[in-house]
Amino acid sequence: MSNDDARSYEGRCHCGAVRFRFRSEEITEARRCNCSICVRKGAVVSARYYQPHEFELVQGREALCTYRFGDEVVNHYFCKHCGIYPFHDGAGDYEGRFRVNLGCVDELDVLALPVKMIDGRSY
């Protein structure tokens, strides 16, 4: 992604305790995952992972709780006040890469985006 193609997006949990921003090319598609946690949380996530220099937690580190399961390769973050999942990041081989819950992104009509499936159940 070149800097000319990037724009800034901002997002938040439902109660606003957790706020984040990231730089990305225009978001034109989304992903859903069929792993056990993603099916249960029902999130529509970014089509790609964002690198640490593209993602910033602006507010609310103290409001986040983390859940890891199975092989513990993903840190799933939830706001401990409203329960919303705003983003996750990787551990191990995926360390430092972020994927965001597009439903938390301000000024983005997530329901209008085409969605492709990720086969997380097979990982």
Short mmCIF file of N, CA and C in Angstrom, two decimals:
data_model
loop_
_atom_site.label_atom_id
_atom_site.label_comp_id
_atom_site.label_asym_id
_atom_site.label_seq_id
_atom_site.Cartn_x
_atom_site.Cartn_y
_atom_site.Cartn_z
N MET A 1 0.85 -1.17 0.00
CA MET A 1 0.00 0.00 0.00
C MET A 1 0.89 1.23 0.00
N SER A 2 0.67 2.12 -0.93
CA SER A 2 1.42 3.37 -0.93
C SER A 2 0.70 4.38 -0.04
N ASN A 3 1.44 5.36 0.44
CA ASN A 3 0.84 6.39 1.28
C ASN A 3 -0.24 7.17 0.54
N ASP A 4 -0.12 7.26 -0.80
CA ASP A 4 -1.12 7.97 -1.59
C ASP A 4 -2.47 7.27 -1.56
N ASP A 5 -2.47 5.95 -1.40
CA ASP A 5 -3.70 5.16 -1.40
C ASP A 5 -4.33 5.06 -0.02
N ALA A 6 -3.62 5.44 1.02
CA ALA A 6 -4.08 5.23 2.40
C ALA A 6 -4.92 6.40 2.90
N ARG A 7 -5.83 6.05 3.77
CA ARG A 7 -6.58 7.06 4.51
C ARG A 7 -6.70 6.59 5.95
N SER A 8 -7.10 7.46 6.81
CA SER A 8 -7.22 7.13 8.22
C SER A 8 -8.67 6.75 8.53
N TYR A 9 -8.82 5.66 9.28
CA TYR A 9 -10.12 5.22 9.77
C TYR A 9 -10.07 5.25 11.29
N GLU A 10 -11.21 5.54 11.91
CA GLU A 10 -11.31 5.51 13.37
C GLU A 10 -12.43 4.56 13.76
N GLY A 11 -12.24 3.92 14.92
CA GLY A 11 -13.25 2.99 15.40
C GLY A 11 -13.33 3.02 16.91
N ARG A 12 -14.38 2.38 17.42
CA ARG A 12 -14.59 2.37 18.87
C ARG A 12 -15.52 1.22 19.23
N CYS A 13 -15.48 0.87 20.50
CA CYS A 13 -16.45 -0.10 21.01
C CYS A 13 -17.80 0.61 21.16
N HIS A 14 -18.81 -0.08 21.62
CA HIS A 14 -20.15 0.51 21.74
C HIS A 14 -20.21 1.64 22.75
N CYS A 15 -19.56 1.47 23.89
CA CYS A 15 -19.63 2.50 24.94
C CYS A 15 -18.61 3.62 24.75
N GLY A 16 -17.66 3.43 23.85
CA GLY A 16 -16.65 4.46 23.58
C GLY A 16 -15.43 4.41 24.47
N ALA A 17 -15.36 3.45 25.38
CA ALA A 17 -14.19 3.36 26.27
C ALA A 17 -12.94 2.98 25.49
N VAL A 18 -13.09 2.18 24.43
CA VAL A 18 -11.96 1.74 23.60
C VAL A 18 -12.07 2.45 22.25
N ARG A 19 -10.99 3.14 21.89
CA ARG A 19 -10.94 3.83 20.59
C ARG A 19 -9.64 3.48 19.90
N PHE A 20 -9.72 3.32 18.59
CA PHE A 20 -8.53 2.98 17.81
C PHE A 20 -8.59 3.69 16.47
N ARG A 21 -7.44 3.75 15.81
CA ARG A 21 -7.39 4.27 14.44
C ARG A 21 -6.41 3.43 13.66
N PHE A 22 -6.60 3.42 12.36
CA PHE A 22 -5.68 2.68 11.50
C PHE A 22 -5.67 3.31 10.12
N ARG A 23 -4.59 3.07 9.41
CA ARG A 23 -4.44 3.57 8.04
C ARG A 23 -4.61 2.39 7.09
N SER A 24 -5.38 2.65 6.04
CA SER A 24 -5.69 1.58 5.09
C SER A 24 -6.07 2.19 3.75
N GLU A 25 -5.89 1.40 2.70
CA GLU A 25 -6.51 1.76 1.44
C GLU A 25 -8.02 1.71 1.67
N GLU A 26 -8.80 2.21 0.73
CA GLU A 26 -10.25 2.20 0.89
C GLU A 26 -10.73 0.77 1.18
N ILE A 27 -11.59 0.64 2.16
CA ILE A 27 -12.13 -0.67 2.54
C ILE A 27 -13.31 -0.98 1.62
N THR A 28 -13.15 -2.02 0.82
CA THR A 28 -14.17 -2.37 -0.16
C THR A 28 -14.71 -3.79 0.01
N GLU A 29 -14.14 -4.53 0.96
CA GLU A 29 -14.61 -5.89 1.22
C GLU A 29 -14.29 -6.27 2.65
N ALA A 30 -14.91 -7.33 3.11
CA ALA A 30 -14.74 -7.78 4.49
C ALA A 30 -14.60 -9.30 4.52
N ARG A 31 -14.33 -9.81 5.73
CA ARG A 31 -14.18 -11.25 5.93
C ARG A 31 -15.02 -11.69 7.13
N ARG A 32 -15.47 -12.94 7.06
CA ARG A 32 -16.07 -13.66 8.19
C ARG A 32 -15.27 -14.93 8.34
N CYS A 33 -15.14 -15.40 9.55
CA CYS A 33 -14.37 -16.61 9.82
C CYS A 33 -15.31 -17.68 10.40
N ASN A 34 -15.02 -18.94 10.08
CA ASN A 34 -15.87 -20.03 10.56
C ASN A 34 -15.30 -20.76 11.76
N CYS A 35 -14.25 -20.19 12.41
CA CYS A 35 -13.74 -20.84 13.63
C CYS A 35 -14.77 -20.66 14.75
N SER A 36 -14.61 -21.42 15.81
CA SER A 36 -15.63 -21.45 16.87
C SER A 36 -15.87 -20.09 17.52
N ILE A 37 -14.83 -19.33 17.80
CA ILE A 37 -15.06 -18.04 18.46
C ILE A 37 -15.64 -17.01 17.50
N CYS A 38 -15.18 -17.00 16.26
CA CYS A 38 -15.69 -16.01 15.31
C CYS A 38 -17.16 -16.25 14.97
N VAL A 39 -17.56 -17.51 14.88
CA VAL A 39 -18.97 -17.81 14.64
C VAL A 39 -19.80 -17.30 15.81
N ARG A 40 -19.33 -17.49 17.03
CA ARG A 40 -20.08 -17.07 18.20
C ARG A 40 -20.12 -15.55 18.37
N LYS A 41 -19.03 -14.86 18.03
CA LYS A 41 -19.05 -13.40 18.19
C LYS A 41 -19.65 -12.70 16.98
N GLY A 42 -19.74 -13.39 15.83
CA GLY A 42 -20.46 -12.87 14.68
C GLY A 42 -19.86 -11.65 14.00
N ALA A 43 -18.60 -11.40 14.18
CA ALA A 43 -17.98 -10.19 13.65
C ALA A 43 -17.68 -10.29 12.16
N VAL A 44 -17.72 -9.15 11.51
CA VAL A 44 -17.25 -8.99 10.14
C VAL A 44 -15.95 -8.21 10.25
N VAL A 45 -14.85 -8.81 9.80
CA VAL A 45 -13.53 -8.23 10.04
C VAL A 45 -12.89 -7.72 8.76
N SER A 46 -11.81 -6.95 8.95
CA SER A 46 -11.06 -6.41 7.82
C SER A 46 -10.53 -7.54 6.96
N ALA A 47 -10.43 -7.26 5.67
CA ALA A 47 -9.95 -8.27 4.73
C ALA A 47 -8.47 -8.55 4.88
N ARG A 48 -7.75 -7.65 5.51
CA ARG A 48 -6.32 -7.88 5.70
C ARG A 48 -5.92 -7.52 7.12
N TYR A 49 -4.76 -8.01 7.49
CA TYR A 49 -4.16 -7.63 8.77
C TYR A 49 -3.43 -6.31 8.58
N TYR A 50 -3.40 -5.49 9.63
CA TYR A 50 -2.67 -4.23 9.62
C TYR A 50 -1.41 -4.37 10.46
N GLN A 51 -0.35 -3.79 9.98
CA GLN A 51 0.94 -3.83 10.67
C GLN A 51 0.92 -2.82 11.83
N PRO A 52 1.81 -2.97 12.81
CA PRO A 52 1.81 -2.06 13.96
C PRO A 52 1.92 -0.58 13.58
N HIS A 53 2.65 -0.25 12.53
CA HIS A 53 2.77 1.16 12.15
C HIS A 53 1.49 1.69 11.49
N GLU A 54 0.54 0.81 11.18
CA GLU A 54 -0.73 1.22 10.58
C GLU A 54 -1.87 1.27 11.59
N PHE A 55 -1.67 0.75 12.79
CA PHE A 55 -2.73 0.61 13.79
C PHE A 55 -2.31 1.29 15.08
N GLU A 56 -3.25 2.01 15.71
CA GLU A 56 -2.97 2.67 16.99
C GLU A 56 -4.17 2.53 17.92
N LEU A 57 -3.92 2.05 19.12
CA LEU A 57 -4.93 2.07 20.17
C LEU A 57 -4.89 3.47 20.77
N VAL A 58 -5.91 4.26 20.56
CA VAL A 58 -5.93 5.66 20.97
C VAL A 58 -6.33 5.80 22.43
N GLN A 59 -7.25 4.97 22.88
CA GLN A 59 -7.79 5.09 24.23
C GLN A 59 -8.33 3.75 24.69
N GLY A 60 -8.17 3.47 25.98
CA GLY A 60 -8.88 2.35 26.58
C GLY A 60 -8.12 1.06 26.79
N ARG A 61 -6.80 1.11 26.79
CA ARG A 61 -6.05 -0.13 27.05
C ARG A 61 -6.52 -0.79 28.35
N GLU A 62 -6.81 0.03 29.36
CA GLU A 62 -7.25 -0.50 30.65
C GLU A 62 -8.66 -1.08 30.58
N ALA A 63 -9.43 -0.74 29.55
CA ALA A 63 -10.80 -1.24 29.40
C ALA A 63 -10.85 -2.57 28.64
N LEU A 64 -9.71 -3.00 28.10
CA LEU A 64 -9.69 -4.23 27.30
C LEU A 64 -9.41 -5.46 28.16
N CYS A 65 -10.10 -6.53 27.86
CA CYS A 65 -9.72 -7.84 28.39
C CYS A 65 -9.39 -8.72 27.19
N THR A 66 -8.54 -9.69 27.42
CA THR A 66 -8.02 -10.52 26.34
C THR A 66 -8.46 -11.96 26.54
N TYR A 67 -8.80 -12.60 25.43
CA TYR A 67 -9.16 -14.02 25.46
C TYR A 67 -8.32 -14.74 24.42
N ARG A 68 -7.66 -15.83 24.85
CA ARG A 68 -6.89 -16.71 23.95
C ARG A 68 -7.36 -18.13 24.20
N PHE A 69 -7.38 -18.91 23.14
CA PHE A 69 -7.81 -20.31 23.30
C PHE A 69 -7.07 -21.17 22.29
N GLY A 70 -7.25 -22.47 22.40
CA GLY A 70 -6.65 -23.41 21.45
C GLY A 70 -5.14 -23.26 21.37
N ASP A 71 -4.64 -23.01 20.18
CA ASP A 71 -3.20 -22.84 19.96
C ASP A 71 -2.68 -21.49 20.43
N GLU A 72 -3.55 -20.63 20.90
CA GLU A 72 -3.20 -19.30 21.42
C GLU A 72 -2.39 -18.47 20.43
N VAL A 73 -2.81 -18.47 19.17
CA VAL A 73 -2.11 -17.68 18.16
C VAL A 73 -2.78 -16.34 17.91
N VAL A 74 -3.92 -16.10 18.56
CA VAL A 74 -4.64 -14.84 18.39
C VAL A 74 -5.07 -14.32 19.75
N ASN A 75 -4.87 -13.02 19.97
CA ASN A 75 -5.37 -12.32 21.15
C ASN A 75 -6.67 -11.64 20.76
N HIS A 76 -7.79 -12.13 21.28
CA HIS A 76 -9.10 -11.53 21.01
C HIS A 76 -9.37 -10.52 22.12
N TYR A 77 -9.60 -9.26 21.76
CA TYR A 77 -9.82 -8.20 22.74
C TYR A 77 -11.30 -7.85 22.82
N PHE A 78 -11.77 -7.62 24.04
CA PHE A 78 -13.15 -7.24 24.29
C PHE A 78 -13.16 -6.08 25.28
N CYS A 79 -14.10 -5.15 25.11
CA CYS A 79 -14.27 -4.09 26.10
C CYS A 79 -14.93 -4.69 27.33
N LYS A 80 -14.34 -4.49 28.49
CA LYS A 80 -14.91 -5.09 29.70
C LYS A 80 -16.14 -4.33 30.21
N HIS A 81 -16.46 -3.20 29.58
CA HIS A 81 -17.66 -2.45 29.97
C HIS A 81 -18.88 -2.82 29.12
N CYS A 82 -18.71 -2.86 27.79
CA CYS A 82 -19.85 -3.13 26.91
C CYS A 82 -19.78 -4.49 26.22
N GLY A 83 -18.64 -5.19 26.32
CA GLY A 83 -18.50 -6.53 25.77
C GLY A 83 -18.18 -6.61 24.28
N ILE A 84 -18.03 -5.48 23.63
CA ILE A 84 -17.79 -5.48 22.18
C ILE A 84 -16.35 -5.89 21.87
N TYR A 85 -16.21 -6.66 20.80
CA TYR A 85 -14.91 -7.07 20.27
C TYR A 85 -14.49 -6.04 19.20
N PRO A 86 -13.52 -5.16 19.48
CA PRO A 86 -13.12 -4.16 18.49
C PRO A 86 -12.03 -4.61 17.52
N PHE A 87 -11.14 -5.50 17.98
CA PHE A 87 -10.03 -5.95 17.12
C PHE A 87 -9.35 -7.14 17.76
N HIS A 88 -8.47 -7.77 16.99
CA HIS A 88 -7.60 -8.81 17.55
C HIS A 88 -6.22 -8.66 16.94
N ASP A 89 -5.26 -9.24 17.62
CA ASP A 89 -3.91 -9.26 17.05
C ASP A 89 -3.34 -10.65 17.22
N GLY A 90 -2.28 -10.88 16.49
CA GLY A 90 -1.69 -12.21 16.48
C GLY A 90 -0.63 -12.40 17.54
N ALA A 91 -0.39 -13.65 17.82
CA ALA A 91 0.70 -14.07 18.70
C ALA A 91 1.53 -15.08 17.91
N GLY A 92 2.69 -15.40 18.40
CA GLY A 92 3.53 -16.37 17.70
C GLY A 92 3.91 -15.88 16.32
N ASP A 93 3.65 -16.68 15.30
CA ASP A 93 3.98 -16.31 13.92
C ASP A 93 3.19 -15.09 13.43
N TYR A 94 2.08 -14.78 14.08
CA TYR A 94 1.22 -13.67 13.66
C TYR A 94 1.42 -12.42 14.52
N GLU A 95 2.41 -12.44 15.39
CA GLU A 95 2.60 -11.36 16.35
C GLU A 95 2.72 -10.00 15.67
N GLY A 96 2.02 -9.03 16.25
CA GLY A 96 2.12 -7.66 15.77
C GLY A 96 1.19 -7.30 14.62
N ARG A 97 0.36 -8.23 14.18
CA ARG A 97 -0.57 -7.92 13.09
C ARG A 97 -1.99 -7.82 13.65
N PHE A 98 -2.71 -6.78 13.23
CA PHE A 98 -4.04 -6.49 13.75
C PHE A 98 -5.10 -6.69 12.68
N ARG A 99 -6.25 -7.20 13.09
CA ARG A 99 -7.42 -7.26 12.22
C ARG A 99 -8.55 -6.59 13.00
N VAL A 100 -9.32 -5.74 12.36
CA VAL A 100 -10.33 -4.97 13.08
C VAL A 100 -11.75 -5.46 12.77
N ASN A 101 -12.62 -5.29 13.75
CA ASN A 101 -14.04 -5.54 13.59
C ASN A 101 -14.61 -4.35 12.84
N LEU A 102 -14.98 -4.54 11.59
CA LEU A 102 -15.43 -3.43 10.76
C LEU A 102 -16.73 -2.82 11.26
N GLY A 103 -17.49 -3.55 12.06
CA GLY A 103 -18.69 -2.99 12.67
C GLY A 103 -18.39 -1.89 13.67
N CYS A 104 -17.15 -1.80 14.12
CA CYS A 104 -16.73 -0.77 15.07
C CYS A 104 -16.15 0.46 14.39
N VAL A 105 -16.00 0.42 13.07
CA VAL A 105 -15.35 1.52 12.35
C VAL A 105 -16.38 2.60 12.04
N ASP A 106 -16.08 3.82 12.50
CA ASP A 106 -16.96 4.96 12.26
C ASP A 106 -17.06 5.25 10.77
N GLU A 107 -18.22 5.68 10.34
CA GLU A 107 -18.44 6.13 8.96
C GLU A 107 -18.16 5.05 7.91
N LEU A 108 -18.38 3.80 8.27
CA LEU A 108 -18.23 2.70 7.33
C LEU A 108 -19.51 1.87 7.37
N ASP A 109 -20.15 1.69 6.23
CA ASP A 109 -21.38 0.90 6.16
C ASP A 109 -20.99 -0.57 5.96
N VAL A 110 -20.71 -1.24 7.05
CA VAL A 110 -20.22 -2.62 6.99
C VAL A 110 -21.23 -3.56 6.33
N LEU A 111 -22.51 -3.27 6.45
CA LEU A 111 -23.53 -4.14 5.87
C LEU A 111 -23.58 -4.05 4.35
N ALA A 112 -22.97 -3.02 3.78
CA ALA A 112 -22.94 -2.86 2.32
C ALA A 112 -21.73 -3.53 1.67
N LEU A 113 -20.79 -4.02 2.49
CA LEU A 113 -19.56 -4.61 1.95
C LEU A 113 -19.76 -6.07 1.55
N PRO A 114 -19.17 -6.48 0.43
CA PRO A 114 -19.16 -7.91 0.13
C PRO A 114 -18.28 -8.64 1.14
N VAL A 115 -18.70 -9.83 1.54
CA VAL A 115 -18.00 -10.59 2.58
C VAL A 115 -17.55 -11.94 2.02
N LYS A 116 -16.28 -12.26 2.24
CA LYS A 116 -15.75 -13.58 1.88
C LYS A 116 -15.46 -14.35 3.16
N MET A 117 -15.55 -15.66 3.07
CA MET A 117 -15.31 -16.51 4.24
C MET A 117 -13.83 -16.86 4.38
N ILE A 118 -13.37 -16.92 5.62
CA ILE A 118 -12.05 -17.42 5.99
C ILE A 118 -12.27 -18.78 6.64
N ASP A 119 -11.51 -19.78 6.25
CA ASP A 119 -11.66 -21.11 6.83
C ASP A 119 -10.77 -21.25 8.07
N GLY A 120 -11.10 -20.51 9.12
CA GLY A 120 -10.35 -20.58 10.36
C GLY A 120 -10.52 -21.89 11.10
N ARG A 121 -11.61 -22.58 10.86
CA ARG A 121 -11.87 -23.87 11.51
C ARG A 121 -10.78 -24.89 11.16
N SER A 122 -10.19 -24.77 9.98
CA SER A 122 -9.18 -25.73 9.53
C SER A 122 -7.76 -25.39 9.97
N TYR A 123 -7.56 -24.25 10.62
CA TYR A 123 -6.20 -23.88 11.04
C TYR A 123 -5.75 -24.72 12.20
#
